[in-house]
Protein backbone atom coordinates (compact mmCIF):
# COMPACT_ATOMS: atom_id res chain seq x y z
CA UNK A 1 0.00 0.00 0.00
CA UNK A 2 1.25 3.51 -0.86
CA UNK A 3 0.99 4.94 2.62
CA UNK A 4 2.75 8.13 1.52
CA UNK A 5 -0.48 9.17 -0.19
CA UNK A 6 -2.39 9.16 3.13
CA UNK A 7 -2.19 12.82 4.17
CA UNK A 8 -4.22 15.33 6.10
CA UNK A 9 -4.03 18.99 7.00
CA UNK A 10 -5.13 21.09 9.96
CA UNK A 11 -5.23 24.80 10.67
CA UNK A 12 -2.82 25.93 13.38
CA UNK A 13 -4.29 28.69 15.54
CA UNK A 14 -1.90 31.49 16.61
CA UNK A 15 0.41 30.53 19.45
CA UNK A 16 0.51 26.78 18.69
CA UNK A 17 3.95 25.53 17.63
CA UNK A 18 5.23 22.10 16.71
CA UNK A 19 7.26 21.69 19.91
CA UNK A 20 4.13 22.16 22.02
CA UNK A 21 2.20 19.67 19.89
CA UNK A 22 5.04 17.18 20.22
CA UNK A 23 4.93 17.38 24.04
CA UNK A 24 1.19 16.77 24.02
CA UNK A 25 1.52 13.82 21.63
CA UNK A 26 4.24 12.25 23.77
CA UNK A 27 1.86 12.25 26.70
CA UNK A 28 -0.61 10.38 24.47
CA UNK A 29 1.93 7.61 23.77
CA UNK A 30 3.60 8.90 20.58
CA UNK A 31 7.36 9.17 20.16
CA UNK A 32 8.69 12.27 18.40
CA UNK A 33 11.99 12.77 16.63
CA UNK A 34 14.19 15.86 16.42
CA UNK A 35 12.72 19.04 14.94
CA UNK A 36 14.23 20.58 11.80
CA UNK A 37 13.61 24.26 11.05
CA UNK A 38 13.66 25.95 7.65
CA UNK A 39 12.72 29.31 6.14
CA UNK A 40 12.06 30.03 2.51
CA UNK A 41 10.02 32.07 0.05
CA UNK A 42 7.73 30.39 -2.41
CA UNK A 43 6.26 31.63 -5.69
CA UNK A 44 3.49 29.34 -6.92
CA UNK A 45 2.85 29.17 -10.66
CA UNK A 46 -0.14 27.72 -12.48
CA UNK A 47 -1.85 27.70 -15.86
CA UNK A 48 -4.86 29.89 -16.57
CA UNK A 49 -7.20 26.90 -16.26
CA UNK A 50 -5.49 25.30 -13.24
CA UNK A 51 -4.29 22.15 -15.00
CA UNK A 52 -1.76 21.21 -12.32
CA UNK A 53 -4.07 21.67 -9.34
CA UNK A 54 -6.78 19.58 -11.00
CA UNK A 55 -4.37 16.64 -11.02
CA UNK A 56 -3.19 17.26 -7.45
CA UNK A 57 0.10 19.03 -8.24
CA UNK A 58 1.65 22.29 -7.09
CA UNK A 59 4.59 23.90 -8.90
CA UNK A 60 6.58 26.68 -7.30
CA UNK A 61 9.89 28.50 -7.32
CA UNK A 62 11.27 27.98 -3.81
CA UNK A 63 14.05 30.29 -2.62
CA UNK A 64 16.18 29.80 0.50
CA UNK A 65 18.95 32.38 0.83
CA UNK A 66 20.28 32.97 -2.68
CA UNK A 67 19.39 29.55 -4.05
CA UNK A 68 16.18 29.03 -6.06
CA UNK A 69 14.79 25.69 -7.24
CA UNK A 70 11.70 24.42 -9.00
CA UNK A 71 9.66 22.53 -6.41
CA UNK A 72 6.93 20.12 -7.51
CA UNK A 73 4.59 18.51 -4.98
CA UNK A 74 2.01 15.95 -6.02
CA UNK A 75 0.45 12.55 -5.41
CA UNK A 76 3.80 10.84 -6.02
CA UNK A 77 5.75 12.97 -3.53
CA UNK A 78 8.02 15.99 -3.94
CA UNK A 79 10.92 16.74 -6.29
CA UNK A 80 13.23 19.65 -7.02
CA UNK A 81 15.16 20.91 -10.04
CA UNK A 82 17.50 23.88 -10.52
CA UNK A 83 15.81 27.17 -11.39
CA UNK A 84 17.51 29.37 -13.95
CA UNK A 85 16.29 32.85 -14.74
CA UNK A 86 14.68 35.84 -13.07
CA UNK A 87 11.94 35.31 -10.50
CA UNK A 88 10.10 38.44 -11.61
CA UNK A 89 8.41 36.97 -14.68
CA UNK A 90 4.93 37.58 -16.11
CA UNK A 91 4.60 34.25 -17.89
CA UNK A 92 6.65 31.21 -18.85
CA UNK A 93 6.16 28.70 -21.67
CA UNK A 94 5.97 25.06 -20.50
CA UNK A 95 9.24 24.17 -22.28
CA UNK A 96 11.23 26.57 -20.08
CA UNK A 97 14.47 24.99 -18.94
CA UNK A 98 14.17 23.20 -15.61
CA UNK A 99 10.38 22.90 -15.34
CA UNK A 100 9.70 19.29 -14.23
CA UNK A 101 8.49 16.96 -16.97
CA UNK A 102 5.23 16.16 -15.16
CA UNK A 103 4.26 19.85 -14.99
CA UNK A 104 5.31 20.36 -18.61
CA UNK A 105 3.10 17.50 -19.83
CA UNK A 106 0.11 18.62 -17.77
CA UNK A 107 0.39 22.21 -19.02
CA UNK A 108 0.36 21.19 -22.67
CA UNK A 109 0.51 24.40 -24.68
CA UNK A 110 -0.63 26.65 -21.82
CA UNK A 111 1.65 29.26 -20.26
CA UNK A 112 2.58 29.33 -16.57
CA UNK A 113 1.74 32.47 -14.56
CA UNK A 114 2.63 33.64 -11.03
CA UNK A 115 -0.26 32.76 -8.75
CA UNK A 116 0.75 33.48 -5.16
CA UNK A 117 3.75 34.40 -3.01
CA UNK A 118 4.45 32.91 0.41
CA UNK A 119 7.00 33.41 3.14
CA UNK A 120 7.20 30.18 5.11
CA UNK A 121 8.66 29.30 8.51
CA UNK A 122 8.54 25.49 8.65
CA UNK A 123 9.19 22.88 11.34
CA UNK A 124 9.48 19.17 10.49
CA UNK A 125 9.59 16.13 12.73
CA UNK A 126 8.89 12.40 12.66
CA UNK A 127 6.32 10.64 14.82
CA UNK A 128 6.02 7.01 15.86
CA UNK A 129 2.57 5.84 16.93
CA UNK A 130 1.65 3.30 19.61
CA UNK A 131 0.89 0.76 16.84
CA UNK A 132 4.35 1.15 15.26
CA UNK A 133 3.00 3.42 12.51
CA UNK A 134 5.37 6.15 11.33
CA UNK A 135 4.29 9.69 10.45
CA UNK A 136 5.87 12.92 9.29
CA UNK A 137 4.59 16.20 10.73
CA UNK A 138 5.17 19.60 9.16
CA UNK A 139 4.05 22.82 10.83
CA UNK A 140 4.13 26.00 8.75
CA UNK A 141 3.64 29.65 9.64
CA UNK A 142 2.79 31.54 6.50
CA UNK A 143 2.78 35.12 5.25
CA UNK A 144 0.94 35.42 1.92
CA UNK A 145 0.67 38.08 -0.77
CA UNK A 146 -0.54 38.27 -4.38
CA UNK A 147 2.34 38.33 -6.90
CA UNK A 148 1.67 42.01 -7.72
CA UNK A 149 1.53 43.36 -4.14
CA UNK A 150 3.99 43.99 -1.30
CA UNK A 151 4.23 41.75 1.72
CA UNK A 152 1.69 42.62 4.44
CA UNK A 153 3.03 44.06 7.65
CA UNK A 154 2.61 42.41 11.03
CA UNK A 155 2.67 38.84 12.31
CA UNK A 156 2.44 35.62 10.31
CA UNK A 157 -1.33 35.10 10.46
CA UNK A 158 -1.73 31.69 8.78
CA UNK A 159 -0.71 28.32 10.18
CA UNK A 160 -0.97 24.83 8.74
CA UNK A 161 -0.10 21.37 10.05
CA UNK A 162 0.44 18.66 7.43
CA UNK A 163 0.38 15.02 8.55
CA UNK A 164 1.57 12.17 6.31
CA UNK A 165 1.49 8.44 7.05
CA UNK A 166 4.94 7.12 6.13
CA UNK A 167 4.52 3.52 7.23
CA UNK A 168 1.80 1.47 8.87
CA UNK A 169 -1.93 0.87 8.89
CA UNK A 170 -4.18 3.70 7.60
CA UNK A 171 -6.34 3.15 10.69
CA UNK A 172 -3.44 4.54 12.71
CA UNK A 173 -3.60 7.69 10.62
CA UNK A 174 -7.34 8.01 11.33
CA UNK A 175 -6.64 7.62 15.05
CA UNK A 176 -4.03 10.39 14.98
CA UNK A 177 -6.22 12.69 12.85
CA UNK A 178 -9.15 12.19 15.24
CA UNK A 179 -6.90 12.96 18.23
CA UNK A 180 -5.63 16.18 16.64
CA UNK A 181 -9.13 17.28 15.74
CA UNK A 182 -11.17 16.24 18.77
CA UNK A 183 -8.70 16.23 21.66
CA UNK A 184 -6.43 19.11 20.61
CA UNK A 185 -9.12 21.13 18.85
CA UNK A 186 -7.26 21.67 15.57
CA UNK A 187 -9.72 22.59 12.78
CA UNK A 188 -9.45 20.42 9.69
CA UNK A 189 -7.73 22.16 6.78
CA UNK A 190 -9.34 22.54 3.37
CA UNK A 191 -6.16 21.88 1.42
CA UNK A 192 -2.49 22.76 1.19
CA UNK A 193 -0.77 26.06 2.06
CA UNK A 194 -1.42 27.48 -1.40
CA UNK A 195 -5.17 26.88 -1.26
CA UNK A 196 -5.41 28.12 2.32
CA UNK A 197 -3.60 31.35 1.44
CA UNK A 198 -5.70 31.93 -1.69
CA UNK A 199 -8.87 31.57 0.36
CA UNK A 200 -7.57 33.92 3.05
CA UNK A 201 -6.71 36.56 0.44
CA UNK A 202 -10.01 36.13 -1.39
CA UNK A 203 -8.25 35.10 -4.60
CA UNK A 204 -9.81 32.56 -6.96
CA UNK A 205 -7.96 29.34 -7.67
CA UNK A 206 -7.55 28.89 -11.44
CA UNK A 207 -9.90 26.31 -12.88
CA UNK A 208 -11.62 25.64 -9.55
CA UNK A 209 -15.22 24.43 -9.54
CA UNK A 210 -17.95 26.59 -8.06
CA UNK A 211 -17.77 26.67 -4.24
CA UNK A 212 -20.15 24.36 -2.42
CA UNK A 213 -22.46 27.17 -1.28
CA UNK A 214 -23.12 28.10 -4.94
CA UNK A 215 -23.88 24.60 -6.20
CA UNK A 216 -27.48 24.18 -7.25
CA UNK A 217 -29.60 21.43 -5.68
CA UNK A 218 -32.76 20.00 -7.14
CA UNK A 219 -34.86 20.75 -4.07
CA UNK A 220 -34.02 24.47 -3.96
CA UNK A 221 -36.59 27.11 -4.94
CA UNK A 222 -36.16 28.85 -8.30
CA UNK A 223 -35.26 32.21 -6.73
CA UNK A 224 -32.30 30.69 -4.85
CA UNK A 225 -31.16 28.76 -7.92
CA UNK A 226 -31.28 31.95 -9.99
CA UNK A 227 -29.10 33.81 -7.49
CA UNK A 228 -26.57 30.97 -7.54
CA UNK A 229 -26.42 30.89 -11.34
CA UNK A 230 -25.78 34.64 -11.42
CA UNK A 231 -23.19 34.42 -8.61
CA UNK A 232 -21.28 31.67 -10.43
CA UNK A 233 -20.86 33.85 -13.51
CA UNK A 234 -19.85 36.85 -11.38
CA UNK A 235 -17.10 34.74 -9.81
CA UNK A 236 -15.88 33.60 -13.24
CA UNK A 237 -15.79 37.18 -14.47
CA UNK A 238 -13.81 38.34 -11.45
CA UNK A 239 -11.39 35.42 -11.78
CA UNK A 240 -10.41 36.51 -15.30
CA UNK A 241 -10.39 40.31 -15.07
CA UNK A 242 -6.82 40.75 -13.85
CA UNK A 243 -5.38 38.34 -16.42
CA UNK A 244 -7.27 40.24 -19.10
CA UNK A 245 -6.01 43.62 -17.88
CA UNK A 246 -2.42 42.34 -17.76
CA UNK A 247 -2.84 40.67 -21.19
CA UNK A 248 -1.24 37.51 -19.83
CA UNK A 249 -3.00 35.02 -22.07
CA UNK A 250 -5.87 35.27 -24.61
CA UNK A 251 -7.72 32.61 -22.59
CA UNK A 252 -8.39 35.10 -19.78
CA UNK A 253 -10.21 37.36 -22.21
CA UNK A 254 -12.01 34.39 -23.76
CA UNK A 255 -13.29 33.09 -20.42
CA UNK A 256 -14.29 36.59 -19.31
CA UNK A 257 -16.31 37.02 -22.48
CA UNK A 258 -17.97 33.61 -22.08
CA UNK A 259 -18.95 34.39 -18.48
CA UNK A 260 -20.39 37.73 -19.62
CA UNK A 261 -22.55 36.03 -22.26
CA UNK A 262 -23.75 33.38 -19.81
CA UNK A 263 -24.56 36.09 -17.26
CA UNK A 264 -26.74 37.88 -19.83
CA UNK A 265 -28.46 34.61 -20.77
CA UNK A 266 -29.18 33.83 -17.12
CA UNK A 267 -30.78 37.24 -16.63
CA UNK A 268 -32.99 36.66 -19.67
CA UNK A 269 -34.09 33.26 -18.33
CA UNK A 270 -34.73 34.49 -14.78
CA UNK A 271 -36.31 37.86 -15.61
CA UNK A 272 -39.48 36.98 -13.67
CA UNK A 273 -37.43 36.11 -10.59
CA UNK A 274 -34.91 38.96 -10.62
CA UNK A 275 -37.29 41.63 -11.94
CA UNK A 276 -37.60 43.18 -15.42
CA UNK A 277 -36.12 46.61 -14.64
CA UNK A 278 -33.13 45.19 -12.83
CA UNK A 279 -32.51 42.60 -15.56
CA UNK A 280 -32.74 45.21 -18.32
CA UNK A 281 -30.23 47.46 -16.57
CA UNK A 282 -27.74 44.67 -15.93
CA UNK A 283 -28.10 43.20 -19.41
CA UNK A 284 -27.42 46.60 -20.96
CA UNK A 285 -24.21 46.96 -18.94
CA UNK A 286 -23.13 43.42 -19.81
CA UNK A 287 -23.97 43.96 -23.47
CA UNK A 288 -21.72 47.04 -23.53
CA UNK A 289 -18.73 45.29 -21.92
CA UNK A 290 -19.38 42.23 -24.08
CA UNK A 291 -19.00 44.31 -27.23
CA UNK A 292 -15.71 45.78 -26.00
CA UNK A 293 -14.44 42.31 -25.11
CA UNK A 294 -15.58 40.97 -28.47
CA UNK A 295 -13.56 43.48 -30.49
CA UNK A 296 -10.29 42.33 -28.93
CA UNK A 297 -11.25 38.66 -28.86
CA UNK A 298 -12.14 38.61 -32.55
CA UNK A 299 -8.74 40.06 -33.42
CA UNK A 300 -7.04 37.45 -31.21
CA UNK A 301 -8.89 34.64 -32.99
CA UNK A 302 -8.02 36.04 -36.42
CA UNK A 303 -4.35 36.26 -35.47
CA UNK A 304 -4.24 32.72 -34.10
CA UNK A 305 -5.92 31.32 -37.21
CA UNK A 306 -3.65 33.26 -39.55
CA UNK A 307 -0.53 32.08 -37.71
CA UNK A 308 -1.72 28.48 -38.07
CA UNK A 309 -2.47 28.98 -41.78
CA UNK A 310 0.92 30.59 -42.39
CA UNK A 311 2.69 27.35 -41.51
CA UNK A 312 0.96 25.66 -44.46
CA UNK A 313 1.35 28.42 -47.05
CA UNK A 314 5.06 27.91 -47.86
CA UNK A 315 6.22 30.89 -49.99
CA UNK A 316 2.95 32.75 -49.43
CA UNK A 317 3.38 32.68 -45.65
CA UNK A 318 4.83 36.21 -45.79
CA UNK A 319 1.39 37.51 -46.76
CA UNK A 320 -0.14 35.93 -43.67
CA UNK A 321 2.65 37.46 -41.61
CA UNK A 322 1.80 40.93 -42.91
CA UNK A 323 -1.86 40.37 -42.05
CA UNK A 324 -0.92 39.26 -38.53
CA UNK A 325 1.09 42.47 -38.08
CA UNK A 326 -1.87 44.55 -39.27
CA UNK A 327 -4.19 42.79 -36.83
CA UNK A 328 -1.68 43.54 -34.09
CA UNK A 329 -1.78 47.24 -34.95
CA UNK A 330 -5.58 47.19 -34.81
CA UNK A 331 -5.50 45.33 -31.50
CA UNK A 332 -3.65 48.12 -29.69
CA UNK A 333 -6.46 50.72 -29.74
CA UNK A 334 -9.09 48.01 -29.16
CA UNK A 335 -7.24 46.79 -26.09
CA UNK A 336 -6.78 50.33 -24.76
CA UNK A 337 -10.55 50.75 -24.94
CA UNK A 338 -11.02 47.42 -23.15
CA UNK A 339 -8.68 48.37 -20.30
CA UNK A 340 -10.47 51.69 -19.90
CA UNK A 341 -13.82 49.88 -19.79
CA UNK A 342 -12.73 47.24 -17.26
CA UNK A 343 -11.22 49.85 -14.92
CA UNK A 344 -14.20 52.21 -15.13
CA UNK A 345 -17.10 52.40 -12.70
Tab-separated table of N, CA, C and O in Angstrom, residues 72 94 98-107:
chain	number	residue	atom	x	y	z
A	72	UNK	N	8.189	20.729	-7.071
A	72	UNK	CA	6.935	20.117	-7.514
A	72	UNK	C	6.444	19.160	-6.441
A	72	UNK	O	7.160	18.236	-6.038
A	94	UNK	N	5.738	26.330	-21.215
A	94	UNK	CA	5.971	25.064	-20.501
A	94	UNK	C	7.314	24.416	-20.813
A	94	UNK	O	7.783	23.590	-20.030
A	98	UNK	N	14.245	23.531	-17.027
A	98	UNK	CA	14.174	23.199	-15.609
A	98	UNK	C	12.795	22.848	-15.108
A	98	UNK	O	12.673	22.208	-14.065
A	99	UNK	N	11.721	23.255	-15.800
A	99	UNK	CA	10.379	22.901	-15.338
A	99	UNK	C	10.228	21.385	-15.372
A	99	UNK	O	10.524	20.748	-16.385
A	100	UNK	N	9.806	20.766	-14.280
A	100	UNK	CA	9.700	19.294	-14.234
A	100	UNK	C	8.832	18.745	-15.359
A	100	UNK	O	7.854	19.375	-15.781
A	101	UNK	N	9.182	17.561	-15.825
A	101	UNK	CA	8.488	16.956	-16.965
A	101	UNK	C	6.999	16.776	-16.705
A	101	UNK	O	6.172	16.971	-17.600
A	102	UNK	N	6.639	16.376	-15.478
A	102	UNK	CA	5.226	16.162	-15.161
A	102	UNK	C	4.433	17.452	-15.361
A	102	UNK	O	3.361	17.457	-15.984
A	103	UNK	N	4.948	18.563	-14.845
A	103	UNK	CA	4.265	19.849	-14.993
A	103	UNK	C	4.204	20.259	-16.455
A	103	UNK	O	3.198	20.810	-16.923
A	104	UNK	N	5.263	19.992	-17.198
A	104	UNK	CA	5.314	20.359	-18.614
A	104	UNK	C	4.241	19.606	-19.405
A	104	UNK	O	3.547	20.184	-20.240
A	105	UNK	N	4.099	18.316	-19.121
A	105	UNK	CA	3.103	17.503	-19.834
A	105	UNK	C	1.692	17.957	-19.472
A	105	UNK	O	0.822	18.087	-20.346
A	106	UNK	N	1.445	18.205	-18.196
A	106	UNK	CA	0.108	18.622	-17.772
A	106	UNK	C	-0.270	19.975	-18.364
A	106	UNK	O	-1.434	20.210	-18.696
A	107	UNK	N	0.691	20.880	-18.496
A	107	UNK	CA	0.394	22.213	-19.018
A	107	UNK	C	0.056	22.179	-20.495
A	107	UNK	O	-0.719	23.009	-20.974
